[in-house]
Amino acid sequence: LNGRPGNWFGASLPEHFHVPARLADKPRELIETVNDWHFAMINDLPRNEFYQRALKNIVTPESVVLEIGAGSGLLSLMAARAGAKHVIAIEANFEMATLATQIIAANKMESRISVINKMSTEVSADDFPEMPTVLVSEILGTLLLGESALHYVEDARERLLAPGAAILPATGTQSITLVESDEIRDITAVRSWEGIDLRHFNALQDTTSLVFTKQYGFRFSSC
């Protein structure tokens, strides 16, 4: 799993920085993506348990499962463990698809899970050994539709699935609530310090940018 030399993690840092050998020749974008999103997502245990329960309820020994946006390959592995005849994992990012292939092989599932390194919109049903009867995805983002889930799921349903195929998840709910918090206000706005009026700085306030919340499964939106 090695990127182009100019894209290596080590190449992106000044020479006097110590970079562990295990990271030096890995793609910078892959390391940033895994640390920014994937650790938090994979460790979201309620999410994992939801998908595992749902797949066990849907998948049969005759099921061919299609996953779009496979990432680490975790959901594809769940589908295979649930007893699917075959699983097709689509992942557009080359480095992530390579990593998913390695994870699948480490779990001895390479004979039951095929990885396709393309956008799902670039794949045709001719690429599959059989028409999938189940579609699973987790391309929802923190704000439900932030990763264009409707577009990709609709395209897959129309072109890549057998008639009547099950879609997981089939629905979603976006929640919104008002929050009033002195602690959040104190780190997202300024007033004065020692008699110096700093309130004009608040013209640039954007809580969404300032408060890092995606690990907790929500986002702030400034009014």
Coordinates of N, CA and C in Angstrom, one line a residue:
L1 N 0.9 -1.2 0.0 CA 0.0 0.0 0.0 C 0.9 1.2 0.0
N2 N 1.4 1.6 -1.2 CA 2.3 2.7 -1.3 C 1.8 3.7 -2.3
G3 N 1.9 5.0 -2.0 CA 1.4 6.0 -3.0 C 2.6 6.4 -3.8
R4 N 2.3 7.4 -4.7 CA 3.4 8.0 -5.5 C 4.3 8.8 -4.6
P5 N 5.6 8.8 -4.9 CA 6.6 9.4 -4.0 C 6.2 10.8 -3.6
G6 N 5.8 11.6 -4.5 CA 5.4 13.0 -4.2 C 4.2 13.1 -3.3
N7 N 3.4 12.0 -3.2 CA 2.2 12.0 -2.4 C 2.4 11.3 -1.1
W8 N 3.6 10.9 -0.8 CA 3.9 10.1 0.4 C 3.7 11.1 1.6
F9 N 3.3 10.5 2.7 CA 3.1 11.3 4.0 C 4.4 12.0 4.4
G10 N 5.6 11.2 4.3 CA 6.8 11.8 4.7 C 7.3 13.0 3.8
A11 N 6.9 12.9 2.5 CA 7.2 14.0 1.6 C 6.5 15.3 1.9
S12 N 5.4 15.2 2.7 CA 4.6 16.4 2.9 C 5.1 17.2 4.1
L13 N 6.1 16.7 4.8 CA 6.6 17.3 6.1 C 8.0 17.8 5.9
P14 N 8.4 18.8 6.7 CA 9.8 19.2 6.6 C 10.8 18.1 7.0
E15 N 12.0 18.2 6.5 CA 13.0 17.1 6.7 C 13.3 16.8 8.2
H16 N 13.2 17.9 9.0 CA 13.6 17.7 10.4 C 12.5 17.0 11.2
F17 N 11.3 16.8 10.6 CA 10.3 16.1 11.3 C 10.6 14.6 11.3
H18 N 10.4 13.9 12.5 CA 10.5 12.5 12.5 C 9.2 11.8 12.1
V19 N 9.3 11.0 11.0 CA 8.1 10.3 10.5 C 8.3 8.8 10.7
P20 N 7.5 8.1 11.4 CA 7.6 6.7 11.6 C 7.7 6.0 10.3
A21 N 8.5 5.0 10.2 CA 8.7 4.2 8.9 C 7.4 3.7 8.4
R22 N 6.5 3.3 9.3 CA 5.2 2.7 8.9 C 4.3 3.7 8.1
L23 N 4.6 5.0 8.3 CA 3.8 6.0 7.7 C 4.5 6.7 6.5
A24 N 5.8 6.7 6.5 CA 6.6 7.5 5.6 C 6.3 7.4 4.1
D25 N 6.0 6.1 3.7 CA 5.8 5.9 2.3 C 4.3 5.5 2.0
K26 N 3.4 6.0 2.9 CA 2.0 5.8 2.7 C 1.4 7.1 2.1
P27 N 0.3 7.0 1.3 CA -0.3 8.2 0.8 C -0.8 9.1 1.8
R28 N -0.5 10.4 1.7 CA -0.9 11.4 2.7 C -2.4 11.5 2.8
E29 N -3.1 11.4 1.7 CA -4.6 11.6 1.7 C -5.2 10.4 2.5
L30 N -4.6 9.2 2.3 CA -5.2 8.0 3.0 C -5.0 8.2 4.5
I31 N -3.8 8.6 5.0 CA -3.6 8.8 6.4 C -4.5 9.8 7.0
E32 N -4.7 10.9 6.2 CA -5.5 12.0 6.7 C -7.0 11.5 6.8
T33 N -7.4 10.8 5.8 CA -8.8 10.3 5.8 C -9.1 9.3 6.9
V34 N -8.2 8.4 7.1 CA -8.4 7.4 8.1 C -8.4 8.0 9.5
N35 N -7.5 8.9 9.8 CA -7.4 9.6 11.1 C -8.6 10.6 11.3
D36 N -9.0 11.2 10.2 CA -10.0 12.2 10.3 C -11.4 11.6 10.4
W37 N -11.7 10.5 9.7 CA -13.0 10.0 9.7 C -13.2 8.6 10.2
H38 N -12.3 7.7 9.7 CA -12.6 6.3 9.8 C -12.4 5.7 11.2
F39 N -11.4 6.2 11.9 CA -11.3 5.6 13.3 C -12.6 5.9 14.1
A40 N -13.1 7.1 14.0 CA -14.3 7.5 14.8 C -15.5 6.7 14.3
M41 N -15.6 6.5 12.9 CA -16.7 5.8 12.4 C -16.7 4.3 12.7
I42 N -15.5 3.7 12.6 CA -15.4 2.2 12.8 C -15.7 2.0 14.3
N43 N -15.3 2.9 15.2 CA -15.5 2.7 16.6 C -16.9 3.2 17.1
D44 N -17.8 3.5 16.2 CA -19.1 3.9 16.5 C -19.9 2.6 16.7
L45 N -19.9 2.0 17.9 CA -20.4 0.7 18.1 C -21.9 0.6 17.9
P46 N -22.7 1.5 18.3 CA -24.2 1.4 17.9 C -24.4 1.3 16.4
R47 N -23.6 2.1 15.6 CA -23.7 2.0 14.2 C -23.4 0.6 13.7
N48 N -22.3 0.1 14.2 CA -21.9 -1.3 13.7 C -22.9 -2.3 14.1
E49 N -23.5 -2.2 15.3 CA -24.5 -3.2 15.8 C -25.8 -3.1 14.9
F50 N -26.1 -1.8 14.6 CA -27.3 -1.6 13.7 C -27.1 -2.4 12.4
Y51 N -26.0 -2.1 11.7 CA -25.8 -2.8 10.4 C -25.7 -4.3 10.6
Q52 N -25.1 -4.8 11.6 CA -25.0 -6.2 11.8 C -26.3 -6.9 12.0
R53 N -27.2 -6.3 12.8 CA -28.5 -6.8 13.0 C -29.3 -6.8 11.7
A54 N -29.3 -5.6 11.0 CA -30.0 -5.5 9.8 C -29.6 -6.5 8.8
L55 N -28.3 -6.7 8.6 CA -27.8 -7.6 7.6 C -28.2 -9.0 7.9
K56 N -28.1 -9.4 9.2 CA -28.5 -10.7 9.6 C -30.0 -11.0 9.3
N57 N -30.8 -9.9 9.4 CA -32.3 -10.1 9.1 C -32.6 -10.2 7.6
I58 N -31.7 -9.6 6.8 CA -32.0 -9.5 5.4 C -31.3 -10.6 4.6
V59 N -30.0 -10.8 4.9 CA -29.2 -11.7 4.1 C -29.6 -13.2 4.2
T60 N -29.6 -13.8 3.1 CA -29.8 -15.3 3.0 C -28.7 -15.9 2.3
P61 N -28.6 -17.3 2.3 CA -27.5 -17.9 1.6 C -27.6 -17.7 0.1
E62 N -28.7 -17.2 -0.5 CA -28.8 -16.9 -1.9 C -28.5 -15.4 -2.2
S63 N -28.3 -14.6 -1.2 CA -28.1 -13.2 -1.4 C -26.8 -12.8 -2.0
V64 N -26.8 -11.9 -3.0 CA -25.7 -11.2 -3.5 C -25.7 -9.8 -3.1
V65 N -24.8 -9.4 -2.3 CA -24.8 -8.1 -1.6 C -23.9 -7.1 -2.3
L66 N -24.4 -5.9 -2.6 CA -23.6 -4.8 -3.2 C -23.4 -3.7 -2.1
E67 N -22.1 -3.4 -1.9 CA -21.9 -2.2 -1.0 C -21.2 -1.1 -1.8
I68 N -21.8 0.1 -1.7 CA -21.1 1.2 -2.4 C -20.5 2.1 -1.3
G69 N -19.3 2.6 -1.6 CA -18.6 3.4 -0.6 C -18.0 2.5 0.5
A70 N -17.3 1.5 0.1 CA -17.0 0.4 1.0 C -16.0 0.8 2.1
G71 N -15.1 1.8 1.8 CA -14.2 2.2 2.8 C -13.3 1.1 3.3
S72 N -13.4 0.8 4.6 CA -12.5 -0.3 5.2 C -13.0 -1.7 4.8
G73 N -14.2 -1.8 4.3 CA -14.8 -3.1 3.9 C -15.5 -3.7 5.1
L74 N -15.7 -3.0 6.2 CA -16.4 -3.6 7.3 C -17.8 -4.1 7.0
L75 N -18.6 -3.3 6.3 CA -20.0 -3.7 6.1 C -20.0 -4.9 5.1
S76 N -19.1 -5.0 4.2 CA -19.0 -6.1 3.3 C -18.6 -7.4 4.1
L77 N -17.7 -7.2 5.0 CA -17.3 -8.4 5.9 C -18.5 -8.8 6.7
M78 N -19.3 -7.9 7.2 CA -20.5 -8.2 8.0 C -21.5 -9.0 7.1
A79 N -21.6 -8.6 5.9 CA -22.6 -9.2 5.0 C -22.1 -10.7 4.7
A80 N -20.8 -10.8 4.5 CA -20.3 -12.2 4.2 C -20.4 -13.1 5.4
R81 N -20.2 -12.5 6.6 CA -20.4 -13.3 7.8 C -21.8 -13.6 8.1
A82 N -22.7 -12.8 7.5 CA -24.2 -13.1 7.7 C -24.6 -14.2 6.8
G83 N -23.8 -14.6 5.9 CA -24.1 -15.8 5.0 C -24.4 -15.5 3.6
A84 N -24.1 -14.3 3.1 CA -24.3 -14.0 1.7 C -23.5 -14.9 0.8
K85 N -24.1 -15.2 -0.4 CA -23.4 -16.0 -1.3 C -22.2 -15.3 -1.9
H86 N -22.3 -14.0 -2.2 CA -21.2 -13.2 -2.6 C -21.4 -11.8 -2.3
V87 N -20.4 -11.0 -2.1 CA -20.4 -9.6 -1.8 C -19.6 -8.9 -2.7
I88 N -20.1 -7.8 -3.3 CA -19.3 -6.9 -4.2 C -19.2 -5.5 -3.5
A89 N -17.9 -5.2 -3.2 CA -17.6 -3.9 -2.5 C -17.0 -2.9 -3.5
I90 N -17.7 -1.8 -3.7 CA -17.3 -0.7 -4.6 C -16.7 0.4 -3.8
E91 N -15.5 0.8 -4.1 CA -14.8 1.9 -3.4 C -14.0 2.7 -4.5
A92 N -14.3 4.0 -4.5 CA -13.7 4.8 -5.6 C -12.3 5.2 -5.3
N93 N -11.9 5.3 -4.1 CA -10.5 5.8 -3.7 C -9.6 4.6 -3.9
F94 N -8.5 4.7 -4.7 CA -7.6 3.6 -4.9 C -6.9 3.1 -3.7
E95 N -6.4 4.0 -2.9 CA -5.7 3.6 -1.7 C -6.6 2.9 -0.7
M96 N -7.9 3.5 -0.6 CA -8.8 2.9 0.4 C -9.3 1.5 -0.1
A97 N -9.4 1.4 -1.5 CA -9.8 0.1 -2.0 C -8.7 -1.0 -1.8
T98 N -7.5 -0.5 -1.9 CA -6.3 -1.4 -1.7 C -6.3 -1.9 -0.2
L99 N -6.5 -0.9 0.7 CA -6.6 -1.2 2.1 C -7.7 -2.2 2.4
A100 N -8.9 -1.9 1.9 CA -10.0 -2.8 2.1 C -9.7 -4.2 1.6
T101 N -9.0 -4.3 0.5 CA -8.7 -5.7 -0.1 C -7.8 -6.4 0.9
Q102 N -6.8 -5.7 1.5 CA -5.9 -6.3 2.5 C -6.7 -6.7 3.8
I103 N -7.6 -5.9 4.2 CA -8.4 -6.2 5.4 C -9.3 -7.5 5.1
I104 N -9.9 -7.5 4.0 CA -10.7 -8.7 3.6 C -9.8 -9.9 3.5
A105 N -8.6 -9.8 3.0 CA -7.7 -11.0 2.9 C -7.3 -11.4 4.3
A106 N -7.0 -10.4 5.2 CA -6.6 -10.7 6.5 C -7.7 -11.5 7.3
N107 N -9.0 -11.3 6.9 CA -10.1 -12.0 7.5 C -10.5 -13.2 6.7
K108 N -9.7 -13.6 5.7 CA -9.9 -14.8 4.9 C -11.3 -14.8 4.2
M109 N -11.6 -13.7 3.7 CA -12.9 -13.6 3.0 C -12.7 -13.2 1.5
E110 N -11.5 -13.3 1.0 CA -11.2 -12.8 -0.4 C -12.0 -13.7 -1.4
S111 N -12.3 -14.9 -1.1 CA -13.0 -15.7 -2.1 C -14.5 -15.4 -2.1
R112 N -15.0 -14.6 -1.1 CA -16.4 -14.3 -1.1 C -16.7 -12.8 -1.3
I113 N -15.7 -12.0 -1.3 CA -15.9 -10.5 -1.4 C -15.0 -10.1 -2.6
S114 N -15.6 -9.4 -3.5 CA -14.9 -8.8 -4.7 C -14.8 -7.3 -4.5
V115 N -13.7 -6.7 -4.6 CA -13.5 -5.2 -4.5 C -13.4 -4.6 -5.9
I116 N -14.2 -3.6 -6.2 CA -14.1 -2.9 -7.4 C -13.7 -1.5 -7.1
N117 N -12.6 -1.0 -7.7 CA -12.1 0.3 -7.5 C -12.6 1.3 -8.6
K118 N -13.9 1.7 -8.4 CA -14.5 2.7 -9.3 C -15.6 3.4 -8.5
M119 N -16.0 4.5 -9.1 CA -17.2 5.1 -8.6 C -18.4 4.2 -8.9
S120 N -19.4 4.1 -8.1 CA -20.5 3.2 -8.4 C -21.2 3.7 -9.7
T121 N -21.2 4.9 -10.0 CA -21.8 5.4 -11.2 C -21.1 5.0 -12.4
E122 N -19.8 4.6 -12.3 CA -19.0 4.1 -13.4 C -19.1 2.6 -13.6
V123 N -19.8 1.9 -12.7 CA -19.9 0.5 -12.8 C -21.2 0.1 -13.5
S124 N -21.1 -1.0 -14.2 CA -22.3 -1.5 -14.9 C -22.6 -2.9 -14.3
A125 N -23.8 -3.4 -14.6 CA -24.2 -4.7 -14.1 C -23.4 -5.8 -14.7
D126 N -22.8 -5.5 -15.9 CA -21.9 -6.5 -16.6 C -20.7 -6.8 -15.8
D127 N -20.3 -5.9 -14.8 CA -19.1 -6.1 -14.0 C -19.4 -7.1 -12.9
F128 N -20.6 -7.5 -12.7 CA -21.0 -8.4 -11.6 C -21.2 -9.9 -12.1
P129 N -20.9 -10.8 -11.2 CA -21.2 -12.2 -11.6 C -22.7 -12.5 -11.6
E130 N -23.4 -11.8 -10.7 CA -24.9 -11.9 -10.6 C -25.4 -10.6 -10.2
M131 N -26.7 -10.3 -10.5 CA -27.3 -9.1 -10.1 C -27.5 -9.1 -8.6
P132 N -27.1 -8.0 -7.9 CA -27.2 -8.0 -6.4 C -28.7 -7.9 -6.0
T133 N -28.9 -8.6 -4.9 CA -30.3 -8.6 -4.3 C -30.4 -7.8 -3.0
V134 N -29.2 -7.3 -2.6 CA -29.2 -6.4 -1.4 C -28.2 -5.3 -1.7
L135 N -28.6 -4.1 -1.3 CA -27.7 -2.9 -1.4 C -27.5 -2.4 0.0
V136 N -26.2 -2.3 0.4 CA -25.9 -1.7 1.7 C -24.9 -0.6 1.5
S137 N -25.1 0.5 2.2 CA -24.2 1.6 2.1 C -24.2 2.4 3.4
E138 N -23.1 3.1 3.6 CA -23.0 4.1 4.8 C -22.3 5.3 4.2
I139 N -23.0 6.0 3.3 CA -22.5 7.2 2.6 C -23.4 8.3 3.1
L140 N -23.7 8.4 4.3 CA -24.7 9.3 4.8 C -24.0 10.6 5.3
G141 N -22.8 10.5 5.9 CA -22.2 11.8 6.4 C -22.9 12.1 7.7
T142 N -22.3 13.1 8.4 CA -22.9 13.5 9.7 C -24.2 14.2 9.5
L143 N -24.4 14.8 8.3 CA -25.7 15.5 8.1 C -26.6 14.7 7.1
L144 N -26.5 13.4 7.2 CA -27.4 12.5 6.5 C -27.2 12.5 5.0
L145 N -27.3 13.6 4.3 CA -27.2 13.6 2.9 C -25.9 14.3 2.4
G146 N -25.0 14.5 3.3 CA -23.8 15.2 3.0 C -22.9 14.5 2.0
E147 N -23.0 13.2 1.8 CA -22.2 12.5 0.8 C -23.0 12.1 -0.4
S148 N -24.1 12.8 -0.7 CA -24.9 12.6 -1.9 C -25.5 11.2 -1.9
A149 N -26.0 10.7 -0.7 CA -26.5 9.3 -0.6 C -27.7 9.1 -1.6
L150 N -28.6 10.1 -1.7 CA -29.8 9.9 -2.5 C -29.3 9.7 -4.0
H151 N -28.4 10.4 -4.5 CA -27.9 10.3 -5.9 C -27.4 8.9 -6.1
Y152 N -26.5 8.4 -5.2 CA -25.8 7.2 -5.5 C -26.7 6.0 -5.3
V153 N -27.6 6.1 -4.2 CA -28.5 4.9 -4.0 C -29.5 4.8 -5.1
E154 N -30.0 6.0 -5.6 CA -31.0 5.9 -6.7 C -30.4 5.4 -7.9
D155 N -29.2 5.8 -8.2 CA -28.5 5.3 -9.4 C -28.3 3.7 -9.3
A156 N -27.8 3.3 -8.2 CA -27.6 1.9 -8.0 C -28.9 1.1 -8.1
R157 N -30.0 1.6 -7.5 CA -31.3 0.9 -7.5 C -31.8 0.8 -9.0
E158 N -31.6 1.8 -9.8 CA -32.1 1.8 -11.1 C -31.2 0.9 -12.1
R159 N -29.9 0.8 -11.8 CA -29.1 0.2 -12.8 C -28.4 -1.1 -12.4
L160 N -28.2 -1.2 -11.1 CA -27.3 -2.3 -10.6 C -27.9 -3.4 -9.7
L161 N -29.2 -3.2 -9.4 CA -29.8 -4.2 -8.5 C -30.9 -5.0 -9.2
A162 N -31.1 -6.2 -8.7 CA -32.2 -7.1 -9.2 C -33.5 -6.5 -8.7
P163 N -34.6 -6.7 -9.5 CA -35.9 -6.2 -9.1 C -36.3 -6.6 -7.7
G164 N -36.8 -5.7 -6.9 CA -37.2 -6.0 -5.6 C -36.1 -6.1 -4.5
A165 N -34.9 -5.7 -4.9 CA -33.7 -5.8 -4.0 C -34.0 -5.0 -2.7
A166 N -33.4 -5.5 -1.6 CA -33.5 -4.8 -0.4 C -32.4 -3.8 -0.3
I167 N -32.8 -2.6 0.3 CA -31.9 -1.5 0.4 C -31.7 -1.2 1.9
L168 N -30.4 -1.1 2.3 CA -30.1 -0.9 3.7 C -29.1 0.3 3.8
P169 N -29.4 1.3 4.5 CA -30.7 1.6 5.2 C -31.8 2.1 4.1
A170 N -33.0 1.8 4.4 CA -34.1 2.2 3.5 C -34.6 3.6 3.7
T171 N -34.5 4.1 4.9 CA -34.9 5.4 5.3 C -33.9 6.0 6.2
G172 N -34.1 7.3 6.4 CA -33.2 8.0 7.4 C -34.0 9.2 8.0
T173 N -33.6 9.7 9.1 CA -34.2 10.8 9.8 C -33.1 11.8 10.1
Q174 N -33.3 13.1 9.8 CA -32.4 14.1 10.2 C -33.0 14.9 11.3
S175 N -32.3 15.0 12.4 CA -32.8 15.7 13.6 C -32.1 17.1 13.8
I176 N -32.9 18.0 14.3 CA -32.3 19.3 14.6 C -32.8 19.8 16.0
T177 N -32.0 20.4 16.7 CA -32.4 20.9 18.0 C -31.6 22.2 18.3
L178 N -32.2 23.1 19.1 CA -31.6 24.3 19.5 C -30.7 24.0 20.7
V179 N -29.5 24.7 20.8 CA -28.6 24.5 21.9 C -28.2 25.8 22.4
E180 N -28.3 26.0 23.7 CA -27.8 27.1 24.4 C -26.7 26.7 25.5
S181 N -25.5 27.1 25.3 CA -24.5 26.6 26.2 C -23.4 27.8 26.4
D182 N -23.2 28.1 27.7 CA -22.2 29.1 28.0 C -20.8 28.6 27.6
E183 N -20.6 27.3 27.8 CA -19.2 26.8 27.4 C -19.0 26.9 25.9
I184 N -20.0 26.6 25.1 CA -19.8 26.7 23.7 C -19.7 28.2 23.3
R185 N -20.5 29.1 23.9 CA -20.4 30.5 23.6 C -19.0 31.0 23.9
D186 N -18.5 30.6 25.0 CA -17.2 31.1 25.4 C -16.0 30.8 24.5
I187 N -16.2 29.7 23.7 CA -15.1 29.4 22.8 C -15.4 29.7 21.3
T188 N -16.6 30.3 21.1 CA -17.0 30.6 19.7 C -17.3 32.1 19.5
A189 N -17.0 32.9 20.5 CA -17.3 34.3 20.4 C -16.4 35.1 21.3
V190 N -16.2 36.4 21.1 CA -15.4 37.2 22.0 C -16.2 38.5 22.3
R191 N -15.9 39.0 23.5 CA -16.6 40.3 23.9 C -15.5 41.4 24.2
S192 N -14.8 41.2 25.3 CA -13.8 42.2 25.7 C -12.8 41.5 26.6
W193 N -11.6 42.1 26.7 CA -10.6 41.7 27.6 C -9.9 42.9 28.2
E194 N -10.0 43.0 29.5 CA -9.4 44.1 30.2 C -9.8 45.5 29.6
G195 N -11.1 45.6 29.4 CA -11.7 46.8 28.9 C -11.5 47.1 27.4
I196 N -10.9 46.1 26.6 CA -10.7 46.3 25.2 C -11.9 45.6 24.5
D197 N -12.6 46.4 23.7 CA -13.8 45.9 23.0 C -13.4 45.1 21.8
L198 N -13.7 43.8 21.8 CA -13.3 42.9 20.6 C -14.5 42.4 19.9
R199 N -15.7 43.0 20.1 CA -16.9 42.4 19.6 C -17.0 42.4 18.0
H200 N -16.3 43.3 17.4 CA -16.3 43.4 15.9 C -15.8 42.1 15.3
F201 N -14.9 41.4 16.1 CA -14.4 40.1 15.6 C -15.5 39.1 15.4
N202 N -16.6 39.2 16.1 CA -17.7 38.3 15.9 C -18.4 38.3 14.5
A203 N -18.1 39.3 13.7 CA -18.6 39.4 12.4 C -18.1 38.2 11.6
L204 N -17.1 37.5 12.0 CA -16.5 36.3 11.3 C -16.9 35.0 12.0
Q205 N -17.8 35.1 12.9 CA -18.1 33.9 13.7 C -18.8 32.8 12.8
D206 N -18.4 31.6 12.8 CA -19.0 30.5 12.2 C -18.8 29.3 13.0
T207 N -19.7 29.0 13.9 CA -19.6 27.8 14.8 C -19.3 26.5 14.1
T208 N -19.9 26.4 12.9 CA -19.7 25.1 12.2 C -18.2 24.9 11.9
S209 N -17.5 25.9 11.6 CA -16.0 25.8 11.3 C -15.2 25.6 12.5
L210 N -15.6 26.3 13.6 CA -14.8 26.4 14.8 C -14.9 25.2 15.7
V211 N -16.1 24.7 15.9 CA -16.2 23.6 16.9 C -16.2 22.2 16.1
F212 N -15.3 21.4 16.5 CA -15.0 20.1 15.8 C -15.9 19.1 16.5
T213 N -17.0 18.7 15.8 CA -18.0 17.8 16.5 C -18.3 16.5 15.8
K214 N -17.7 16.3 14.6 CA -18.2 15.2 13.8 C -17.9 13.8 14.5
Q215 N -17.0 13.7 15.4 CA -16.8 12.5 16.1 C -18.0 12.1 17.0
Y216 N -18.8 13.2 17.4 CA -19.9 12.9 18.2 C -21.2 12.7 17.4
G217 N -21.1 12.8 16.1 CA -22.3 12.5 15.3 C -23.3 13.6 15.1
F218 N -22.8 14.9 15.2 CA -23.6 16.0 15.0 C -22.8 17.2 14.5
R219 N -23.4 18.2 13.9 CA -22.7 19.4 13.5 C -23.5 20.6 14.0
F220 N -22.7 21.7 14.3 CA -23.3 22.9 14.7 C -23.6 23.7 13.4
S221 N -24.6 24.6 13.4 CA -24.8 25.5 12.3 C -25.1 26.9 12.9
S222 N -24.3 27.9 12.5 CA -24.5 29.2 13.1 C -25.7 29.9 12.4
C223 N -26.3 30.8 13.2 CA -27.4 31.6 12.7 C -27.0 33.1 12.7

